[in-house]
């Protein structure tokens, strides 16, 4: 991490996303947790967020405000409310959009 050059990709009320282009790593800060993933792993995490949101809308539990995120990692359990989940998805979507835009407009010297 000391050799990484992280830059801010996106930020909102729920958190921040930093990205190091050289090592292809994202630091995802959401609420009280920070995750460090390679870009492809971050895309898998975003898919997990989106599928959890979809399932929440289909099988909504009116007794509980929390959504437990289904992750591909066995030892990771995250509970968010629907507002936090939506903000997390928006945060990651914007980060990936900025990465794609940077790839499209990068001028090679």
PDB file of N, CA and C in Angstrom:
ATOM      1  N   UNK A   1       0.817  -1.196   0.000  1.00  0.00           N
ATOM      2  CA  UNK A   1       0.000   0.000   0.000  1.00  0.00           C
ATOM      3  C   UNK A   1       0.855   1.251   0.000  1.00  0.00           C
ATOM      4  N   UNK A   2       2.067   1.181   0.526  1.00  0.00           N
ATOM      5  CA  UNK A   2       2.910   2.368   0.592  1.00  0.00           C
ATOM      6  C   UNK A   2       3.365   2.809  -0.804  1.00  0.00           C
ATOM      7  N   UNK A   3       3.433   1.879  -1.738  1.00  0.00           N
ATOM      8  CA  UNK A   3       3.844   2.226  -3.095  1.00  0.00           C
ATOM      9  C   UNK A   3       2.668   2.570  -3.995  1.00  0.00           C
ATOM     10  N   UNK A   4       1.469   2.489  -3.468  1.00  0.00           N
ATOM     11  CA  UNK A   4       0.272   2.746  -4.275  1.00  0.00           C
ATOM     12  C   UNK A   4      -0.016   4.233  -4.368  1.00  0.00           C
ATOM     13  N   UNK A   5      -0.599   4.593  -5.494  1.00  0.00           N
ATOM     14  CA  UNK A   5      -1.001   5.974  -5.725  1.00  0.00           C
ATOM     15  C   UNK A   5      -2.521   5.995  -5.873  1.00  0.00           C
ATOM     16  N   UNK A   6      -3.222   5.966  -4.740  1.00  0.00           N
ATOM     17  CA  UNK A   6      -4.676   5.924  -4.760  1.00  0.00           C
ATOM     18  C   UNK A   6      -5.248   7.288  -5.103  1.00  0.00           C
ATOM     19  N   UNK A   7      -6.308   7.278  -5.917  1.00  0.00           N
ATOM     20  CA  UNK A   7      -7.031   8.513  -6.194  1.00  0.00           C
ATOM     21  C   UNK A   7      -8.503   8.270  -5.901  1.00  0.00           C
ATOM     22  N   UNK A   8      -9.191   9.320  -5.503  1.00  0.00           N
ATOM     23  CA  UNK A   8     -10.601   9.229  -5.162  1.00  0.00           C
ATOM     24  C   UNK A   8     -11.415   9.050  -6.439  1.00  0.00           C
ATOM     25  N   UNK A   9     -12.209   7.992  -6.487  1.00  0.00           N
ATOM     26  CA  UNK A   9     -13.083   7.753  -7.643  1.00  0.00           C
ATOM     27  C   UNK A   9     -14.485   8.259  -7.389  1.00  0.00           C
ATOM     28  N   UNK A  10     -15.012   7.954  -6.233  1.00  0.00           N
ATOM     29  CA  UNK A  10     -16.366   8.397  -5.922  1.00  0.00           C
ATOM     30  C   UNK A  10     -16.539   8.537  -4.425  1.00  0.00           C
ATOM     31  N   UNK A  11     -17.508   9.349  -4.064  1.00  0.00           N
ATOM     32  CA  UNK A  11     -17.778   9.621  -2.668  1.00  0.00           C
ATOM     33  C   UNK A  11     -19.248  10.013  -2.529  1.00  0.00           C
ATOM     34  N   UNK A  12     -19.884   9.553  -1.478  1.00  0.00           N
ATOM     35  CA  UNK A  12     -21.238  10.004  -1.155  1.00  0.00           C
ATOM     36  C   UNK A  12     -21.433   9.877   0.354  1.00  0.00           C
ATOM     37  N   UNK A  13     -22.676   9.970   0.814  1.00  0.00           N
ATOM     38  CA  UNK A  13     -22.942   9.958   2.255  1.00  0.00           C
ATOM     39  C   UNK A  13     -22.529   8.655   2.933  1.00  0.00           C
ATOM     40  N   UNK A  14     -22.530   7.563   2.195  1.00  0.00           N
ATOM     41  CA  UNK A  14     -22.230   6.252   2.791  1.00  0.00           C
ATOM     42  C   UNK A  14     -20.735   5.945   2.822  1.00  0.00           C
ATOM     43  N   UNK A  15     -19.967   6.518   1.884  1.00  0.00           N
ATOM     44  CA  UNK A  15     -18.550   6.188   1.882  1.00  0.00           C
ATOM     45  C   UNK A  15     -17.750   6.754   0.733  1.00  0.00           C
ATOM     46  N   UNK A  16     -16.579   6.130   0.512  1.00  0.00           N
ATOM     47  CA  UNK A  16     -15.622   6.579  -0.501  1.00  0.00           C
ATOM     48  C   UNK A  16     -15.016   5.373  -1.207  1.00  0.00           C
ATOM     49  N   UNK A  17     -14.602   5.609  -2.435  1.00  0.00           N
ATOM     50  CA  UNK A  17     -13.870   4.577  -3.161  1.00  0.00           C
ATOM     51  C   UNK A  17     -12.602   5.193  -3.713  1.00  0.00           C
ATOM     52  N   UNK A  18     -11.479   4.548  -3.387  1.00  0.00           N
ATOM     53  CA  UNK A  18     -10.169   4.952  -3.875  1.00  0.00           C
ATOM     54  C   UNK A  18      -9.675   3.883  -4.827  1.00  0.00           C
ATOM     55  N   UNK A  19      -8.860   4.291  -5.798  1.00  0.00           N
ATOM     56  CA  UNK A  19      -8.387   3.343  -6.815  1.00  0.00           C
ATOM     57  C   UNK A  19      -6.935   3.628  -7.149  1.00  0.00           C
ATOM     58  N   UNK A  20      -6.129   2.569  -7.206  1.00  0.00           N
ATOM     59  CA  UNK A  20      -4.744   2.666  -7.658  1.00  0.00           C
ATOM     60  C   UNK A  20      -4.664   1.988  -9.014  1.00  0.00           C
ATOM     61  N   UNK A  21      -4.420   2.769 -10.031  1.00  0.00           N
ATOM     62  CA  UNK A  21      -4.366   2.246 -11.396  1.00  0.00           C
ATOM     63  C   UNK A  21      -3.172   1.316 -11.591  1.00  0.00           C
ATOM     64  N   UNK A  22      -2.047   1.631 -10.958  1.00  0.00           N
ATOM     65  CA  UNK A  22      -0.827   0.838 -11.125  1.00  0.00           C
ATOM     66  C   UNK A  22      -0.998  -0.602 -10.622  1.00  0.00           C
ATOM     67  N   UNK A  23      -1.615  -0.756  -9.452  1.00  0.00           N
ATOM     68  CA  UNK A  23      -1.780  -2.108  -8.900  1.00  0.00           C
ATOM     69  C   UNK A  23      -3.193  -2.653  -9.103  1.00  0.00           C
ATOM     70  N   UNK A  24      -4.068  -1.853  -9.722  1.00  0.00           N
ATOM     71  CA  UNK A  24      -5.427  -2.283 -10.061  1.00  0.00           C
ATOM     72  C   UNK A  24      -6.214  -2.681  -8.813  1.00  0.00           C
ATOM     73  N   UNK A  25      -6.069  -1.893  -7.733  1.00  0.00           N
ATOM     74  CA  UNK A  25      -6.760  -2.181  -6.484  1.00  0.00           C
ATOM     75  C   UNK A  25      -7.713  -1.058  -6.118  1.00  0.00           C
ATOM     76  N   UNK A  26      -8.850  -1.470  -5.564  1.00  0.00           N
ATOM     77  CA  UNK A  26      -9.839  -0.516  -5.076  1.00  0.00           C
ATOM     78  C   UNK A  26      -9.971  -0.661  -3.574  1.00  0.00           C
ATOM     79  N   UNK A  27     -10.029   0.460  -2.896  1.00  0.00           N
ATOM     80  CA  UNK A  27     -10.354   0.481  -1.473  1.00  0.00           C
ATOM     81  C   UNK A  27     -11.768   1.030  -1.374  1.00  0.00           C
ATOM     82  N   UNK A  28     -12.663   0.186  -0.874  1.00  0.00           N
ATOM     83  CA  UNK A  28     -14.073   0.526  -0.786  1.00  0.00           C
ATOM     84  C   UNK A  28     -14.405   0.758   0.680  1.00  0.00           C
ATOM     85  N   UNK A  29     -14.702   1.987   1.009  1.00  0.00           N
ATOM     86  CA  UNK A  29     -15.109   2.326   2.367  1.00  0.00           C
ATOM     87  C   UNK A  29     -16.595   2.586   2.393  1.00  0.00           C
ATOM     88  N   UNK A  30     -17.331   1.731   3.077  1.00  0.00           N
ATOM     89  CA  UNK A  30     -18.786   1.873   3.175  1.00  0.00           C
ATOM     90  C   UNK A  30     -19.144   1.813   4.654  1.00  0.00           C
ATOM     91  N   UNK A  31     -19.731   2.884   5.136  1.00  0.00           N
ATOM     92  CA  UNK A  31     -20.113   2.915   6.552  1.00  0.00           C
ATOM     93  C   UNK A  31     -18.910   2.719   7.440  1.00  0.00           C
ATOM     94  N   UNK A  32     -18.897   1.624   8.184  1.00  0.00           N
ATOM     95  CA  UNK A  32     -17.824   1.378   9.145  1.00  0.00           C
ATOM     96  C   UNK A  32     -16.827   0.324   8.683  1.00  0.00           C
ATOM     97  N   UNK A  33     -16.918  -0.129   7.438  1.00  0.00           N
ATOM     98  CA  UNK A  33     -15.964  -1.134   6.980  1.00  0.00           C
ATOM     99  C   UNK A  33     -15.223  -0.672   5.730  1.00  0.00           C
ATOM    100  N   UNK A  34     -14.027  -1.196   5.560  1.00  0.00           N
ATOM    101  CA  UNK A  34     -13.191  -0.910   4.395  1.00  0.00           C
ATOM    102  C   UNK A  34     -12.776  -2.240   3.785  1.00  0.00           C
ATOM    103  N   UNK A  35     -13.003  -2.361   2.505  1.00  0.00           N
ATOM    104  CA  UNK A  35     -12.611  -3.556   1.765  1.00  0.00           C
ATOM    105  C   UNK A  35     -11.571  -3.173   0.727  1.00  0.00           C
ATOM    106  N   UNK A  36     -10.604  -4.048   0.518  1.00  0.00           N
ATOM    107  CA  UNK A  36      -9.572  -3.807  -0.489  1.00  0.00           C
ATOM    108  C   UNK A  36      -9.626  -4.973  -1.464  1.00  0.00           C
ATOM    109  N   UNK A  37      -9.977  -4.663  -2.709  1.00  0.00           N
ATOM    110  CA  UNK A  37     -10.141  -5.676  -3.744  1.00  0.00           C
ATOM    111  C   UNK A  37      -9.412  -5.275  -5.009  1.00  0.00           C
ATOM    112  N   UNK A  38      -9.086  -6.267  -5.821  1.00  0.00           N
ATOM    113  CA  UNK A  38      -8.701  -6.008  -7.200  1.00  0.00           C
ATOM    114  C   UNK A  38      -9.960  -5.548  -7.925  1.00  0.00           C
ATOM    115  N   UNK A  39      -9.807  -4.887  -9.069  1.00  0.00           N
ATOM    116  CA  UNK A  39     -10.961  -4.338  -9.780  1.00  0.00           C
ATOM    117  C   UNK A  39     -11.999  -5.416 -10.102  1.00  0.00           C
ATOM    118  N   UNK A  40     -11.563  -6.573 -10.552  1.00  0.00           N
ATOM    119  CA  UNK A  40     -12.506  -7.648 -10.900  1.00  0.00           C
ATOM    120  C   UNK A  40     -13.261  -8.150  -9.675  1.00  0.00           C
ATOM    121  N   UNK A  41     -12.588  -8.234  -8.547  1.00  0.00           N
ATOM    122  CA  UNK A  41     -13.250  -8.647  -7.306  1.00  0.00           C
ATOM    123  C   UNK A  41     -14.280  -7.596  -6.883  1.00  0.00           C
ATOM    124  N   UNK A  42     -13.972  -6.324  -7.130  1.00  0.00           N
ATOM    125  CA  UNK A  42     -14.902  -5.244  -6.802  1.00  0.00           C
ATOM    126  C   UNK A  42     -16.166  -5.350  -7.645  1.00  0.00           C
ATOM    127  N   UNK A  43     -16.017  -5.786  -8.894  1.00  0.00           N
ATOM    128  CA  UNK A  43     -17.187  -5.983  -9.757  1.00  0.00           C
ATOM    129  C   UNK A  43     -18.066  -7.109  -9.213  1.00  0.00           C
ATOM    130  N   UNK A  44     -17.445  -8.144  -8.692  1.00  0.00           N
ATOM    131  CA  UNK A  44     -18.201  -9.246  -8.084  1.00  0.00           C
ATOM    132  C   UNK A  44     -18.935  -8.750  -6.836  1.00  0.00           C
ATOM    133  N   UNK A  45     -18.278  -7.905  -6.062  1.00  0.00           N
ATOM    134  CA  UNK A  45     -18.899  -7.328  -4.877  1.00  0.00           C
ATOM    135  C   UNK A  45     -20.104  -6.480  -5.267  1.00  0.00           C
ATOM    136  N   UNK A  46     -19.980  -5.687  -6.340  1.00  0.00           N
ATOM    137  CA  UNK A  46     -21.098  -4.878  -6.816  1.00  0.00           C
ATOM    138  C   UNK A  46     -22.261  -5.774  -7.250  1.00  0.00           C
ATOM    139  N   UNK A  47     -21.964  -6.864  -7.937  1.00  0.00           N
ATOM    140  CA  UNK A  47     -23.025  -7.807  -8.336  1.00  0.00           C
ATOM    141  C   UNK A  47     -23.736  -8.361  -7.098  1.00  0.00           C
ATOM    142  N   UNK A  48     -22.974  -8.644  -6.056  1.00  0.00           N
ATOM    143  CA  UNK A  48     -23.572  -9.146  -4.815  1.00  0.00           C
ATOM    144  C   UNK A  48     -24.502  -8.102  -4.200  1.00  0.00           C
ATOM    145  N   UNK A  49     -24.072  -6.840  -4.224  1.00  0.00           N
ATOM    146  CA  UNK A  49     -24.929  -5.760  -3.717  1.00  0.00           C
ATOM    147  C   UNK A  49     -26.223  -5.668  -4.517  1.00  0.00           C
ATOM    148  N   UNK A  50     -26.089  -5.713  -5.845  1.00  0.00           N
ATOM    149  CA  UNK A  50     -27.267  -5.582  -6.701  1.00  0.00           C
ATOM    150  C   UNK A  50     -28.218  -6.768  -6.556  1.00  0.00           C
ATOM    151  N   UNK A  51     -27.684  -7.975  -6.466  1.00  0.00           N
ATOM    152  CA  UNK A  51     -28.563  -9.141  -6.315  1.00  0.00           C
ATOM    153  C   UNK A  51     -29.256  -9.132  -4.956  1.00  0.00           C
ATOM    154  N   UNK A  52     -28.571  -8.643  -3.930  1.00  0.00           N
ATOM    155  CA  UNK A  52     -29.186  -8.524  -2.608  1.00  0.00           C
ATOM    156  C   UNK A  52     -30.320  -7.507  -2.634  1.00  0.00           C
ATOM    157  N   UNK A  53     -30.110  -6.390  -3.326  1.00  0.00           N
ATOM    158  CA  UNK A  53     -31.160  -5.370  -3.439  1.00  0.00           C
ATOM    159  C   UNK A  53     -32.369  -5.924  -4.198  1.00  0.00           C
ATOM    160  N   UNK A  54     -32.117  -6.658  -5.260  1.00  0.00           N
ATOM    161  CA  UNK A  54     -33.210  -7.241  -6.037  1.00  0.00           C
ATOM    162  C   UNK A  54     -33.998  -8.243  -5.190  1.00  0.00           C
ATOM    163  N   UNK A  55     -33.280  -9.085  -4.470  1.00  0.00           N
ATOM    164  CA  UNK A  55     -33.949 -10.064  -3.613  1.00  0.00           C
ATOM    165  C   UNK A  55     -34.748  -9.375  -2.513  1.00  0.00           C
ATOM    166  N   UNK A  56     -34.204  -8.280  -1.995  1.00  0.00           N
ATOM    167  CA  UNK A  56     -34.912  -7.531  -0.954  1.00  0.00           C
ATOM    168  C   UNK A  56     -36.242  -7.011  -1.482  1.00  0.00           C
ATOM    169  N   UNK A  57     -36.237  -6.502  -2.706  1.00  0.00           N
ATOM    170  CA  UNK A  57     -37.469  -5.975  -3.294  1.00  0.00           C
ATOM    171  C   UNK A  57     -38.473  -7.091  -3.565  1.00  0.00           C
ATOM    172  N   UNK A  58     -37.997  -8.275  -3.898  1.00  0.00           N
ATOM    173  CA  UNK A  58     -38.885  -9.399  -4.190  1.00  0.00           C
ATOM    174  C   UNK A  58     -39.445 -10.039  -2.921  1.00  0.00           C
ATOM    175  N   UNK A  59     -38.600 -10.197  -1.911  1.00  0.00           N
ATOM    176  CA  UNK A  59     -38.999 -10.915  -0.692  1.00  0.00           C
ATOM    177  C   UNK A  59     -38.883 -10.023   0.530  1.00  0.00           C
ATOM    178  N   UNK A  60     -39.373  -8.843   0.437  1.00  0.00           N
ATOM    179  CA  UNK A  60     -39.210  -7.844   1.479  1.00  0.00           C
ATOM    180  C   UNK A  60     -39.756  -8.315   2.829  1.00  0.00           C
ATOM    181  N   UNK A  61     -38.952  -8.132   3.839  1.00  0.00           N
ATOM    182  CA  UNK A  61     -39.345  -8.455   5.204  1.00  0.00           C
ATOM    183  C   UNK A  61     -39.680  -7.146   5.916  1.00  0.00           C
ATOM    184  N   UNK A  62     -40.943  -6.919   6.150  1.00  0.00           N
ATOM    185  CA  UNK A  62     -41.368  -5.663   6.764  1.00  0.00           C
ATOM    186  C   UNK A  62     -41.066  -5.618   8.265  1.00  0.00           C
ATOM    187  N   UNK A  63     -40.695  -6.742   8.836  1.00  0.00           N
ATOM    188  CA  UNK A  63     -40.361  -6.809  10.260  1.00  0.00           C
ATOM    189  C   UNK A  63     -38.964  -6.259  10.537  1.00  0.00           C
ATOM    190  N   UNK A  64     -38.085  -6.354   9.545  1.00  0.00           N
ATOM    191  CA  UNK A  64     -36.675  -6.004   9.743  1.00  0.00           C
ATOM    192  C   UNK A  64     -36.237  -4.995   8.684  1.00  0.00           C
ATOM    193  N   UNK A  65     -35.538  -3.963   9.125  1.00  0.00           N
ATOM    194  CA  UNK A  65     -35.070  -2.933   8.206  1.00  0.00           C
ATOM    195  C   UNK A  65     -33.709  -3.288   7.603  1.00  0.00           C
ATOM    196  N   UNK A  66     -33.026  -4.252   8.178  1.00  0.00           N
ATOM    197  CA  UNK A  66     -31.676  -4.592   7.731  1.00  0.00           C
ATOM    198  C   UNK A  66     -31.693  -5.633   6.624  1.00  0.00           C
ATOM    199  N   UNK A  67     -30.727  -5.503   5.728  1.00  0.00           N
ATOM    200  CA  UNK A  67     -30.521  -6.450   4.645  1.00  0.00           C
ATOM    201  C   UNK A  67     -29.159  -7.081   4.888  1.00  0.00           C
ATOM    202  N   UNK A  68     -29.096  -8.395   4.870  1.00  0.00           N
ATOM    203  CA  UNK A  68     -27.822  -9.079   5.029  1.00  0.00           C
ATOM    204  C   UNK A  68     -27.282  -9.394   3.649  1.00  0.00           C
ATOM    205  N   UNK A  69     -26.138  -8.850   3.354  1.00  0.00           N
ATOM    206  CA  UNK A  69     -25.523  -8.998   2.044  1.00  0.00           C
ATOM    207  C   UNK A  69     -24.988 -10.402   1.862  1.00  0.00           C
ATOM    208  N   UNK A  70     -25.379 -11.017   0.773  1.00  0.00           N
ATOM    209  CA  UNK A  70     -24.847 -12.327   0.423  1.00  0.00           C
ATOM    210  C   UNK A  70     -23.562 -12.098  -0.360  1.00  0.00           C
ATOM    211  N   UNK A  71     -22.464 -12.530   0.206  1.00  0.00           N
ATOM    212  CA  UNK A  71     -21.170 -12.334  -0.443  1.00  0.00           C
ATOM    213  C   UNK A  71     -20.565 -13.675  -0.820  1.00  0.00           C
ATOM    214  N   UNK A  72     -19.691 -13.651  -1.817  1.00  0.00           N
ATOM    215  CA  UNK A  72     -19.006 -14.885  -2.185  1.00  0.00           C
ATOM    216  C   UNK A  72     -17.902 -15.280  -1.194  1.00  0.00           C
ATOM    217  N   UNK A  73     -17.687 -14.450  -0.188  1.00  0.00           N
ATOM    218  CA  UNK A  73     -16.650 -14.701   0.815  1.00  0.00           C
ATOM    219  C   UNK A  73     -17.308 -15.315   2.051  1.00  0.00           C
ATOM    220  N   UNK A  74     -16.805 -16.428   2.520  1.00  0.00           N
ATOM    221  CA  UNK A  74     -17.421 -17.152   3.634  1.00  0.00           C
ATOM    222  C   UNK A  74     -17.390 -16.384   4.949  1.00  0.00           C
ATOM    223  N   UNK A  75     -16.328 -15.671   5.210  1.00  0.00           N
ATOM    224  CA  UNK A  75     -16.182 -15.042   6.520  1.00  0.00           C
ATOM    225  C   UNK A  75     -16.558 -13.554   6.512  1.00  0.00           C
ATOM    226  N   UNK A  76     -17.374 -13.125   5.573  1.00  0.00           N
ATOM    227  CA  UNK A  76     -17.784 -11.728   5.487  1.00  0.00           C
ATOM    228  C   UNK A  76     -19.298 -11.642   5.514  1.00  0.00           C
ATOM    229  N   UNK A  77     -19.829 -10.971   6.535  1.00  0.00           N
ATOM    230  CA  UNK A  77     -21.266 -10.752   6.622  1.00  0.00           C
ATOM    231  C   UNK A  77     -21.494  -9.273   6.868  1.00  0.00           C
ATOM    232  N   UNK A  78     -22.281  -8.671   6.010  1.00  0.00           N
ATOM    233  CA  UNK A  78     -22.517  -7.236   6.087  1.00  0.00           C
ATOM    234  C   UNK A  78     -24.017  -6.998   6.187  1.00  0.00           C
ATOM    235  N   UNK A  79     -24.418  -6.164   7.136  1.00  0.00           N
ATOM    236  CA  UNK A  79     -25.825  -5.794   7.284  1.00  0.00           C
ATOM    237  C   UNK A  79     -25.967  -4.306   6.990  1.00  0.00           C
ATOM    238  N   UNK A  80     -26.842  -3.990   6.053  1.00  0.00           N
ATOM    239  CA  UNK A  80     -27.130  -2.610   5.673  1.00  0.00           C
ATOM    240  C   UNK A  80     -28.640  -2.425   5.630  1.00  0.00           C
ATOM    241  N   UNK A  81     -29.108  -1.195   5.825  1.00  0.00           N
ATOM    242  CA  UNK A  81     -30.516  -0.967   5.558  1.00  0.00           C
ATOM    243  C   UNK A  81     -30.655  -0.635   4.062  1.00  0.00           C
ATOM    244  N   UNK A  82     -31.867  -0.549   3.583  1.00  0.00           N
ATOM    245  CA  UNK A  82     -32.067  -0.394   2.136  1.00  0.00           C
ATOM    246  C   UNK A  82     -31.456   0.910   1.612  1.00  0.00           C
ATOM    247  N   UNK A  83     -31.526   1.968   2.390  1.00  0.00           N
ATOM    248  CA  UNK A  83     -30.940   3.247   1.964  1.00  0.00           C
ATOM    249  C   UNK A  83     -29.420   3.111   1.826  1.00  0.00           C
ATOM    250  N   UNK A  84     -28.791   2.474   2.794  1.00  0.00           N
ATOM    251  CA  UNK A  84     -27.342   2.267   2.742  1.00  0.00           C
ATOM    252  C   UNK A  84     -26.957   1.364   1.573  1.00  0.00           C
ATOM    253  N   UNK A  85     -27.763   0.351   1.331  1.00  0.00           N
ATOM    254  CA  UNK A  85     -27.502  -0.559   0.221  1.00  0.00           C
ATOM    255  C   UNK A  85     -27.587   0.185  -1.111  1.00  0.00           C
ATOM    256  N   UNK A  86     -28.611   1.003  -1.266  1.00  0.00           N
ATOM    257  CA  UNK A  86     -28.777   1.793  -2.494  1.00  0.00           C
ATOM    258  C   UNK A  86     -27.615   2.762  -2.682  1.00  0.00           C
ATOM    259  N   UNK A  87     -27.211   3.435  -1.623  1.00  0.00           N
ATOM    260  CA  UNK A  87     -26.093   4.373  -1.708  1.00  0.00           C
ATOM    261  C   UNK A  87     -24.787   3.649  -2.021  1.00  0.00           C
ATOM    262  N   UNK A  88     -24.615   2.449  -1.510  1.00  0.00           N
ATOM    263  CA  UNK A  88     -23.416   1.662  -1.793  1.00  0.00           C
ATOM    264  C   UNK A  88     -23.349   1.266  -3.261  1.00  0.00           C
ATOM    265  N   UNK A  89     -24.483   0.869  -3.814  1.00  0.00           N
ATOM    266  CA  UNK A  89     -24.547   0.515  -5.232  1.00  0.00           C
ATOM    267  C   UNK A  89     -24.227   1.733  -6.092  1.00  0.00           C
ATOM    268  N   UNK A  90     -24.813   2.875  -5.753  1.00  0.00           N
ATOM    269  CA  UNK A  90     -24.540   4.113  -6.499  1.00  0.00           C
ATOM    270  C   UNK A  90     -23.060   4.482  -6.423  1.00  0.00           C
ATOM    271  N   UNK A  91     -22.464   4.314  -5.259  1.00  0.00           N
ATOM    272  CA  UNK A  91     -21.054   4.630  -5.044  1.00  0.00           C
ATOM    273  C   UNK A  91     -20.163   3.794  -5.962  1.00  0.00           C
ATOM    274  N   UNK A  92     -20.417   2.496  -6.016  1.00  0.00           N
ATOM    275  CA  UNK A  92     -19.622   1.607  -6.860  1.00  0.00           C
ATOM    276  C   UNK A  92     -19.906   1.813  -8.339  1.00  0.00           C
ATOM    277  N   UNK A  93     -21.165   2.021  -8.696  1.00  0.00           N
ATOM    278  CA  UNK A  93     -21.503   2.282 -10.103  1.00  0.00           C
ATOM    279  C   UNK A  93     -20.760   3.508 -10.621  1.00  0.00           C
ATOM    280  N   UNK A  94     -20.729   4.567  -9.832  1.00  0.00           N
ATOM    281  CA  UNK A  94     -20.031   5.785 -10.242  1.00  0.00           C
ATOM    282  C   UNK A  94     -18.531   5.541 -10.362  1.00  0.00           C
ATOM    283  N   UNK A  95     -17.964   4.764  -9.451  1.00  0.00           N
ATOM    284  CA  UNK A  95     -16.533   4.467  -9.508  1.00  0.00           C
ATOM    285  C   UNK A  95     -16.182   3.721 -10.794  1.00  0.00           C
ATOM    286  N   UNK A  96     -16.967   2.688 -11.132  1.00  0.00           N
ATOM    287  CA  UNK A  96     -16.692   1.931 -12.355  1.00  0.00           C
ATOM    288  C   UNK A  96     -16.934   2.771 -13.605  1.00  0.00           C
ATOM    289  N   UNK A  97     -17.906   3.664 -13.544  1.00  0.00           N
ATOM    290  CA  UNK A  97     -18.141   4.571 -14.669  1.00  0.00           C
ATOM    291  C   UNK A  97     -16.928   5.476 -14.885  1.00  0.00           C
ATOM    292  N   UNK A  98     -16.366   5.990 -13.808  1.00  0.00           N
ATOM    293  CA  UNK A  98     -15.181   6.852 -13.922  1.00  0.00           C
ATOM    294  C   UNK A  98     -13.978   6.084 -14.463  1.00  0.00           C
ATOM    295  N   UNK A  99     -13.823   4.819 -14.067  1.00  0.00           N
ATOM    296  CA  UNK A  99     -12.726   3.997 -14.593  1.00  0.00           C
ATOM    297  C   UNK A  99     -12.897   3.813 -16.099  1.00  0.00           C
ATOM    298  N   UNK A 100     -14.103   3.510 -16.526  1.00  0.00           N
ATOM    299  CA  UNK A 100     -14.368   3.316 -17.966  1.00  0.00           C
ATOM    300  C   UNK A 100     -14.143   4.599 -18.755  1.00  0.00           C
ATOM    301  N   UNK A 101     -14.575   5.715 -18.214  1.00  0.00           N
ATOM    302  CA  UNK A 101     -14.358   7.006 -18.891  1.00  0.00           C
ATOM    303  C   UNK A 101     -12.876   7.308 -19.005  1.00  0.00           C
ATOM    304  N   UNK A 102     -12.129   7.063 -17.926  1.00  0.00           N
ATOM    305  CA  UNK A 102     -10.684   7.290 -17.962  1.00  0.00           C
ATOM    306  C   UNK A 102      -9.998   6.425 -19.026  1.00  0.00           C
ATOM    307  N   UNK A 103     -10.465   5.174 -19.162  1.00  0.00           N
ATOM    308  CA  UNK A 103      -9.891   4.282 -20.185  1.00  0.00           C
ATOM    309  C   UNK A 103     -10.210   4.768 -21.592  1.00  0.00           C
ATOM    310  N   UNK A 104     -11.401   5.345 -21.764  1.00  0.00           N
ATOM    311  CA  UNK A 104     -11.815   5.813 -23.087  1.00  0.00           C
ATOM    312  C   UNK A 104     -11.110   7.085 -23.513  1.00  0.00           C
ATOM    313  N   UNK A 105     -10.842   7.978 -22.559  1.00  0.00           N
ATOM    314  CA  UNK A 105     -10.276   9.279 -22.926  1.00  0.00           C
ATOM    315  C   UNK A 105      -8.776   9.387 -22.675  1.00  0.00           C
ATOM    316  N   UNK A 106      -8.148   8.312 -22.238  1.00  0.00           N
ATOM    317  CA  UNK A 106      -6.717   8.345 -21.983  1.00  0.00           C
ATOM    318  C   UNK A 106      -5.970   8.555 -23.306  1.00  0.00           C
ATOM    319  N   UNK A 107      -5.126   9.559 -23.294  1.00  0.00           N
ATOM    320  CA  UNK A 107      -4.308   9.867 -24.471  1.00  0.00           C
ATOM    321  C   UNK A 107      -2.921   9.275 -24.252  1.00  0.00           C
ATOM    322  N   UNK A 108      -2.504   8.421 -25.122  1.00  0.00           N
ATOM    323  CA  UNK A 108      -1.180   7.805 -25.008  1.00  0.00           C
ATOM    324  C   UNK A 108      -0.149   8.736 -25.601  1.00  0.00           C
ATOM    325  N   UNK A 109       0.908   8.977 -24.839  1.00  0.00           N
ATOM    326  CA  UNK A 109       1.969   9.876 -25.314  1.00  0.00           C
ATOM    327  C   UNK A 109       3.026   9.141 -26.095  1.00  0.00           C
TER     328      UNK A 109
END
